[in-house]
Short mmCIF file of C-alpha atoms and ligand atoms in Angstrom, two decimals:
data_model
loop_
_atom_site.label_atom_id
_atom_site.label_comp_id
_atom_site.label_asym_id
_atom_site.label_seq_id
_atom_site.Cartn_x
_atom_site.Cartn_y
_atom_site.Cartn_z
CA UNK Q 1 0.00 0.00 0.00
CA UNK Q 2 1.36 3.42 -0.96
CA UNK Q 3 -0.15 5.22 2.08
CA UNK Q 4 -0.91 4.27 5.67
CA UNK Q 5 -3.86 6.50 6.27
CA UNK Q 6 -6.24 9.19 5.06
CA UNK Q 7 -7.30 12.47 6.65
CA UNK Q 8 -10.67 13.71 5.47
CA UNK Q 9 -11.96 17.24 5.61
CA UNK Q 10 -15.58 17.08 6.82
CA UNK Q 11 -17.72 19.83 5.25
CA UNK Q 12 -17.86 19.28 1.48
CA UNK Q 13 -16.12 15.89 1.57
CA UNK Q 14 -17.94 13.56 3.98
CA UNK Q 15 -21.13 15.61 4.25
CA UNK Q 16 -22.53 18.88 2.98
CA UNK Q 17 -23.22 21.64 5.47
CA UNK Q 18 -22.29 24.53 3.13
CA UNK Q 19 -25.90 25.46 2.59
CA UNK Q 20 -26.46 25.68 6.36
CA UNK Q 21 -23.38 27.92 6.72
CA UNK Q 22 -24.78 30.06 3.90
CA UNK Q 23 -28.25 30.35 5.42
CA UNK Q 24 -26.83 31.20 8.85
CA UNK Q 25 -24.39 33.86 7.55
CA UNK Q 26 -27.13 35.32 5.36
CA UNK Q 27 -29.54 35.60 8.30
CA UNK Q 28 -26.85 37.12 10.50
CA UNK Q 29 -25.87 39.53 7.71
CA UNK Q 30 -29.46 40.67 7.28
CA UNK Q 31 -29.68 41.43 11.00
CA UNK Q 32 -26.89 44.01 10.55
CA UNK Q 33 -28.01 45.43 7.20
CA UNK Q 34 -26.09 43.19 4.78
CA UNK Q 35 -28.58 42.05 2.15
CA UNK Q 36 -26.22 40.97 -0.64
CA UNK Q 37 -24.42 37.92 0.76
CA UNK Q 38 -24.60 35.33 -2.02
CA UNK Q 39 -23.85 31.61 -2.39
CA UNK Q 40 -20.88 32.70 -4.50
CA UNK Q 41 -19.54 34.71 -1.53
CA UNK Q 42 -20.14 31.66 0.65
CA UNK Q 43 -17.57 29.68 -1.41
CA UNK Q 44 -14.86 31.95 -0.03
CA UNK Q 45 -15.64 30.70 3.48
CA UNK Q 46 -14.75 27.10 2.66
CA UNK Q 47 -12.19 25.75 5.08
CA UNK Q 48 -11.58 29.06 6.86
CA UNK Q 49 -12.37 29.61 10.54
CA UNK Q 50 -15.57 31.10 11.93
CA UNK Q 51 -13.96 34.45 12.79
CA UNK Q 52 -12.24 34.70 9.40
CA UNK Q 53 -15.57 33.89 7.75
CA UNK Q 54 -17.16 36.74 9.73
CA UNK Q 55 -14.49 39.16 8.47
CA UNK Q 56 -15.33 38.13 4.90
CA UNK Q 57 -19.05 38.79 5.55
CA UNK Q 58 -18.27 42.17 7.16
CA UNK Q 59 -16.38 43.30 4.03
CA UNK Q 60 -19.93 43.99 2.81
CA UNK Q 61 -20.75 46.35 5.69
CA UNK Q 62 -19.85 50.04 5.98
CA UNK Q 63 -20.08 49.80 9.77
CA UNK Q 64 -17.06 49.07 11.94
CA UNK Q 65 -17.53 46.49 14.68
CA UNK Q 66 -15.54 46.14 17.90
CA UNK Q 67 -13.92 42.84 18.75
CA UNK Q 68 -16.57 42.26 21.40
CA UNK Q 69 -19.35 42.86 18.85
CA UNK Q 70 -17.61 40.49 16.44
CA UNK Q 71 -17.50 37.72 19.04
CA UNK Q 72 -21.23 38.24 19.68
CA UNK Q 73 -21.96 38.11 15.95
CA UNK Q 74 -19.94 34.90 15.53
CA UNK Q 75 -21.80 33.39 18.48
CA UNK Q 76 -25.14 34.36 17.00
CA UNK Q 77 -24.20 32.86 13.63
CA UNK Q 78 -23.25 29.65 15.40
CA UNK Q 79 -26.58 29.57 17.21
CA UNK Q 80 -28.46 29.85 13.92
CA UNK Q 81 -26.14 27.31 12.27
CA UNK Q 82 -26.52 24.76 15.08
CA UNK Q 83 -30.31 25.04 14.87
CA UNK Q 84 -29.96 24.01 11.23
CA UNK Q 85 -27.48 21.22 12.07
CA UNK Q 86 -29.93 19.87 14.66
CA UNK Q 87 -32.11 18.70 11.77
CA UNK Q 88 -29.34 16.53 10.32
CA UNK Q 89 -29.47 12.76 10.66
CA UNK Q 90 -27.87 9.59 9.32
CA UNK Q 91 -29.81 10.29 6.12
CA UNK Q 92 -27.32 13.14 5.49
CA UNK Q 93 -24.51 10.60 5.04
CA UNK Q 94 -24.61 9.18 1.53
CA UNK Q 95 -24.66 5.38 1.55
CA UNK Q 96 -21.82 5.30 -1.02
CA UNK Q 97 -19.64 7.53 1.19
CA UNK Q 98 -20.11 5.17 4.12
CA UNK Q 99 -19.39 2.12 1.94
CA UNK Q 100 -16.14 3.67 0.64
CA UNK Q 101 -15.04 4.56 4.18
CA UNK Q 102 -15.66 0.98 5.30
CA UNK Q 103 -13.80 -0.40 2.25
CA UNK Q 104 -10.79 1.82 3.03
CA UNK Q 105 -10.79 0.71 6.66
CA UNK Q 106 -11.00 -2.92 5.59
CA UNK Q 107 -7.75 -2.39 3.61
CA UNK Q 108 -6.04 -1.59 6.92
CA UNK Q 109 -5.82 2.17 6.47
CA UNK Q 110 -6.15 4.50 9.45
CA UNK Q 111 -8.81 7.15 8.88
CA UNK Q 112 -9.05 10.59 10.48
CA UNK Q 113 -11.02 13.81 10.28
CA UNK Q 114 -9.19 17.14 9.83
CA UNK Q 115 -11.81 19.89 9.95
CA UNK Q 116 -11.66 23.62 10.77
CA UNK Q 117 -15.10 23.37 12.35
CA UNK Q 118 -15.70 23.53 16.08
CA UNK Q 119 -18.95 21.68 15.33
CA UNK Q 120 -17.22 18.69 13.71
CA UNK Q 121 -18.05 16.24 16.50
CA UNK Q 122 -21.66 17.40 16.62
CA UNK Q 123 -22.00 16.88 12.86
CA UNK Q 124 -20.28 13.46 13.03
CA UNK Q 125 -22.65 12.44 15.81
CA UNK Q 126 -25.66 13.55 13.73
CA UNK Q 127 -24.60 11.51 10.70
CA UNK Q 128 -23.67 8.47 12.80
CA UNK Q 129 -19.88 8.63 12.37
CA UNK Q 130 -18.70 9.89 15.76
CA UNK Q 131 -17.03 6.61 16.71
CA UNK Q 132 -16.01 5.53 13.20
CA UNK Q 133 -12.72 7.42 12.76
CA UNK Q 134 -9.38 6.58 14.36
CA UNK Q 135 -8.78 10.26 15.14
CA UNK Q 136 -10.63 13.56 15.02
CA UNK Q 137 -8.73 16.84 14.72
CA UNK Q 138 -11.01 19.88 14.53
CA UNK Q 139 -11.43 23.60 15.13
CA UNK Q 140 -11.23 23.07 18.87
CA UNK Q 141 -7.63 21.87 18.97
CA UNK Q 142 -5.98 24.38 16.65
CA UNK Q 143 -4.74 27.95 16.91
CA UNK Q 144 -4.23 28.53 13.17
CA UNK Q 145 -6.77 27.55 10.59
CA UNK Q 146 -6.22 26.26 7.01
CA UNK Q 147 -4.13 27.09 4.92
CA UNK Q 148 -1.95 26.52 7.98
CA UNK Q 149 -1.31 22.75 8.22
CA UNK Q 150 -1.86 22.59 12.01
CA UNK Q 151 -5.19 20.72 11.90
CA UNK Q 152 -3.72 17.99 9.66
CA UNK Q 153 -0.44 17.77 11.60
CA UNK Q 154 -2.47 17.25 14.80
CA UNK Q 155 -4.45 14.49 13.05
CA UNK Q 156 -1.19 12.85 11.89
CA UNK Q 157 0.10 13.04 15.47
CA UNK Q 158 -3.07 11.42 16.81
CA UNK Q 159 -2.73 8.64 14.24
CA UNK Q 160 1.00 8.39 14.97
CA UNK Q 161 1.74 8.34 11.22
CA UNK Q 162 4.10 10.76 9.49
CA UNK Q 163 2.65 13.23 6.93
CA UNK Q 164 4.51 11.60 4.01
CA UNK Q 165 2.54 8.39 4.60
CA UNK Q 166 -0.83 10.14 4.66
CA UNK Q 167 -3.17 11.64 2.12
CA UNK Q 168 -5.51 14.54 2.79
CA UNK Q 169 -8.86 14.75 1.01
CA UNK Q 170 -10.16 18.30 0.61
CA UNK Q 171 -12.79 20.31 -1.25
CA UNK Q 172 -11.24 23.71 -0.42
CA UNK Q 173 -8.19 25.36 -1.94
CA UNK Q 174 -7.17 26.51 1.57
CA UNK Q 175 -7.28 22.85 2.62
CA UNK Q 176 -5.09 21.70 -0.29
CA UNK Q 177 -2.60 24.49 0.53
CA UNK Q 178 -2.59 23.26 4.14
CA UNK Q 179 -1.97 19.66 3.03
CA UNK Q 180 0.92 20.72 0.76
CA UNK Q 181 2.42 22.91 3.50
CA UNK Q 182 2.29 19.98 5.94
CA UNK Q 183 4.02 17.53 3.57
CA UNK Q 184 0.93 15.40 2.89
CA UNK Q 185 -0.20 14.06 -0.47
CA UNK Q 186 -3.33 15.99 -1.42
CA UNK Q 187 -6.52 14.85 -3.08
CA UNK Q 188 -8.87 17.50 -4.44
CA UNK Q 189 -12.58 16.79 -4.77
CA UNK Q 190 -15.44 19.16 -5.68
CA UNK Q 191 -14.10 22.75 -5.93
CA UNK Q 192 -10.53 21.59 -5.25
CA UNK Q 193 -10.65 19.06 -8.11
CA UNK Q 194 -9.76 21.91 -10.47
CA UNK Q 195 -6.94 23.22 -8.30
CA UNK Q 196 -3.47 22.79 -9.80
CA UNK Q 197 -1.87 22.17 -6.41
CA UNK Q 198 -3.95 18.99 -5.79
CA UNK Q 199 -1.68 15.95 -6.32
CA UNK Q 200 -4.71 13.86 -7.26
CA UNK Q 201 -8.01 15.13 -8.58
CA UNK Q 202 -11.08 12.99 -8.08
CA UNK Q 203 -14.79 13.17 -8.78
CA UNK Q 204 -15.91 10.38 -6.47
CA UNK Q 205 -14.51 9.19 -3.13
CA UNK Q 206 -14.36 5.62 -4.49
CA UNK Q 207 -11.36 6.71 -6.62
CA UNK Q 208 -9.36 6.78 -3.37
CA UNK Q 209 -9.22 2.99 -3.54
CA UNK Q 210 -7.14 3.29 -6.76
CA UNK Q 211 -4.91 6.05 -5.34
CA UNK Q 212 -3.86 4.04 -2.29
CA UNK Q 213 -2.85 1.07 -4.46
CA UNK Q 214 -0.73 3.12 -6.91
C1 LIG I 301 -15.21 24.62 7.89
C2 LIG I 301 -16.10 25.30 6.88
O1 LIG I 301 -15.41 23.25 7.85
O2 LIG I 301 -15.52 25.08 9.21
C3 LIG I 301 -15.99 26.81 7.03
O3 LIG I 301 -15.69 24.92 5.58
C4 LIG I 301 -16.32 27.21 8.47
O4 LIG I 301 -16.86 27.44 6.14
C5 LIG I 301 -15.39 26.48 9.42
O5 LIG I 301 -16.19 28.62 8.64
C6 LIG I 301 -15.66 26.78 10.88
O6 LIG I 301 -16.88 26.19 11.26
P1 LIG I 301 -17.57 26.32 12.67
O7 LIG I 301 -18.55 25.18 12.70
O8 LIG I 301 -16.50 26.16 13.71
O9 LIG I 301 -18.20 27.65 12.74
MG1 LIG I 302 -14.47 21.53 3.23
#
């Protein structure tokens, strides 16, 4: 086997919470007079932390906000977002995704999550995967978010496998940059499948089974 394990980003790779992020940021934006936050703008938030996402939203406001106000806004966005996440269930995990994960595990690979989200464990619990992975590294155990490799390096540490023996699967350019910076092989899916820095570009997760054998 060419690799010993795989680190998966969560949002946009294992499940799809983008729309919930969008709806929550849009609602928060409207409460402070921002009425032009689009799904296109929402793409820029992929992989970046909650506070950095807020700064991107606030680019659309003429008002200046204090740090205290910004923390309150981020908290409010999270409240709205978690209300949306509460409706998620095992039905939000595609059967094929689960089958591929099980097939990869059956090959002896160690599997981890490397997500910028502080809600990663909540989402994993909702979709029935909280106890499936060998390690979970998320927004709660990092100080620098993607494109900094910290979240993936922490996952590698938890797995006790060196970055060169791991691949990172990402849908965000910031995530691919983080993987490259950390010395991991990178696999781009979705948005990141068109990114030149992705070592491998895939359409479906099942293609991982070919990559690990190469
Ligand atoms: C990432 C998302 O997974 O998590 C980003 O792609 C988001 O859009 C980030 O900003 C932080 O999420 P949370 O759940 O901690 O607010
Ligand atoms: Mg993502």
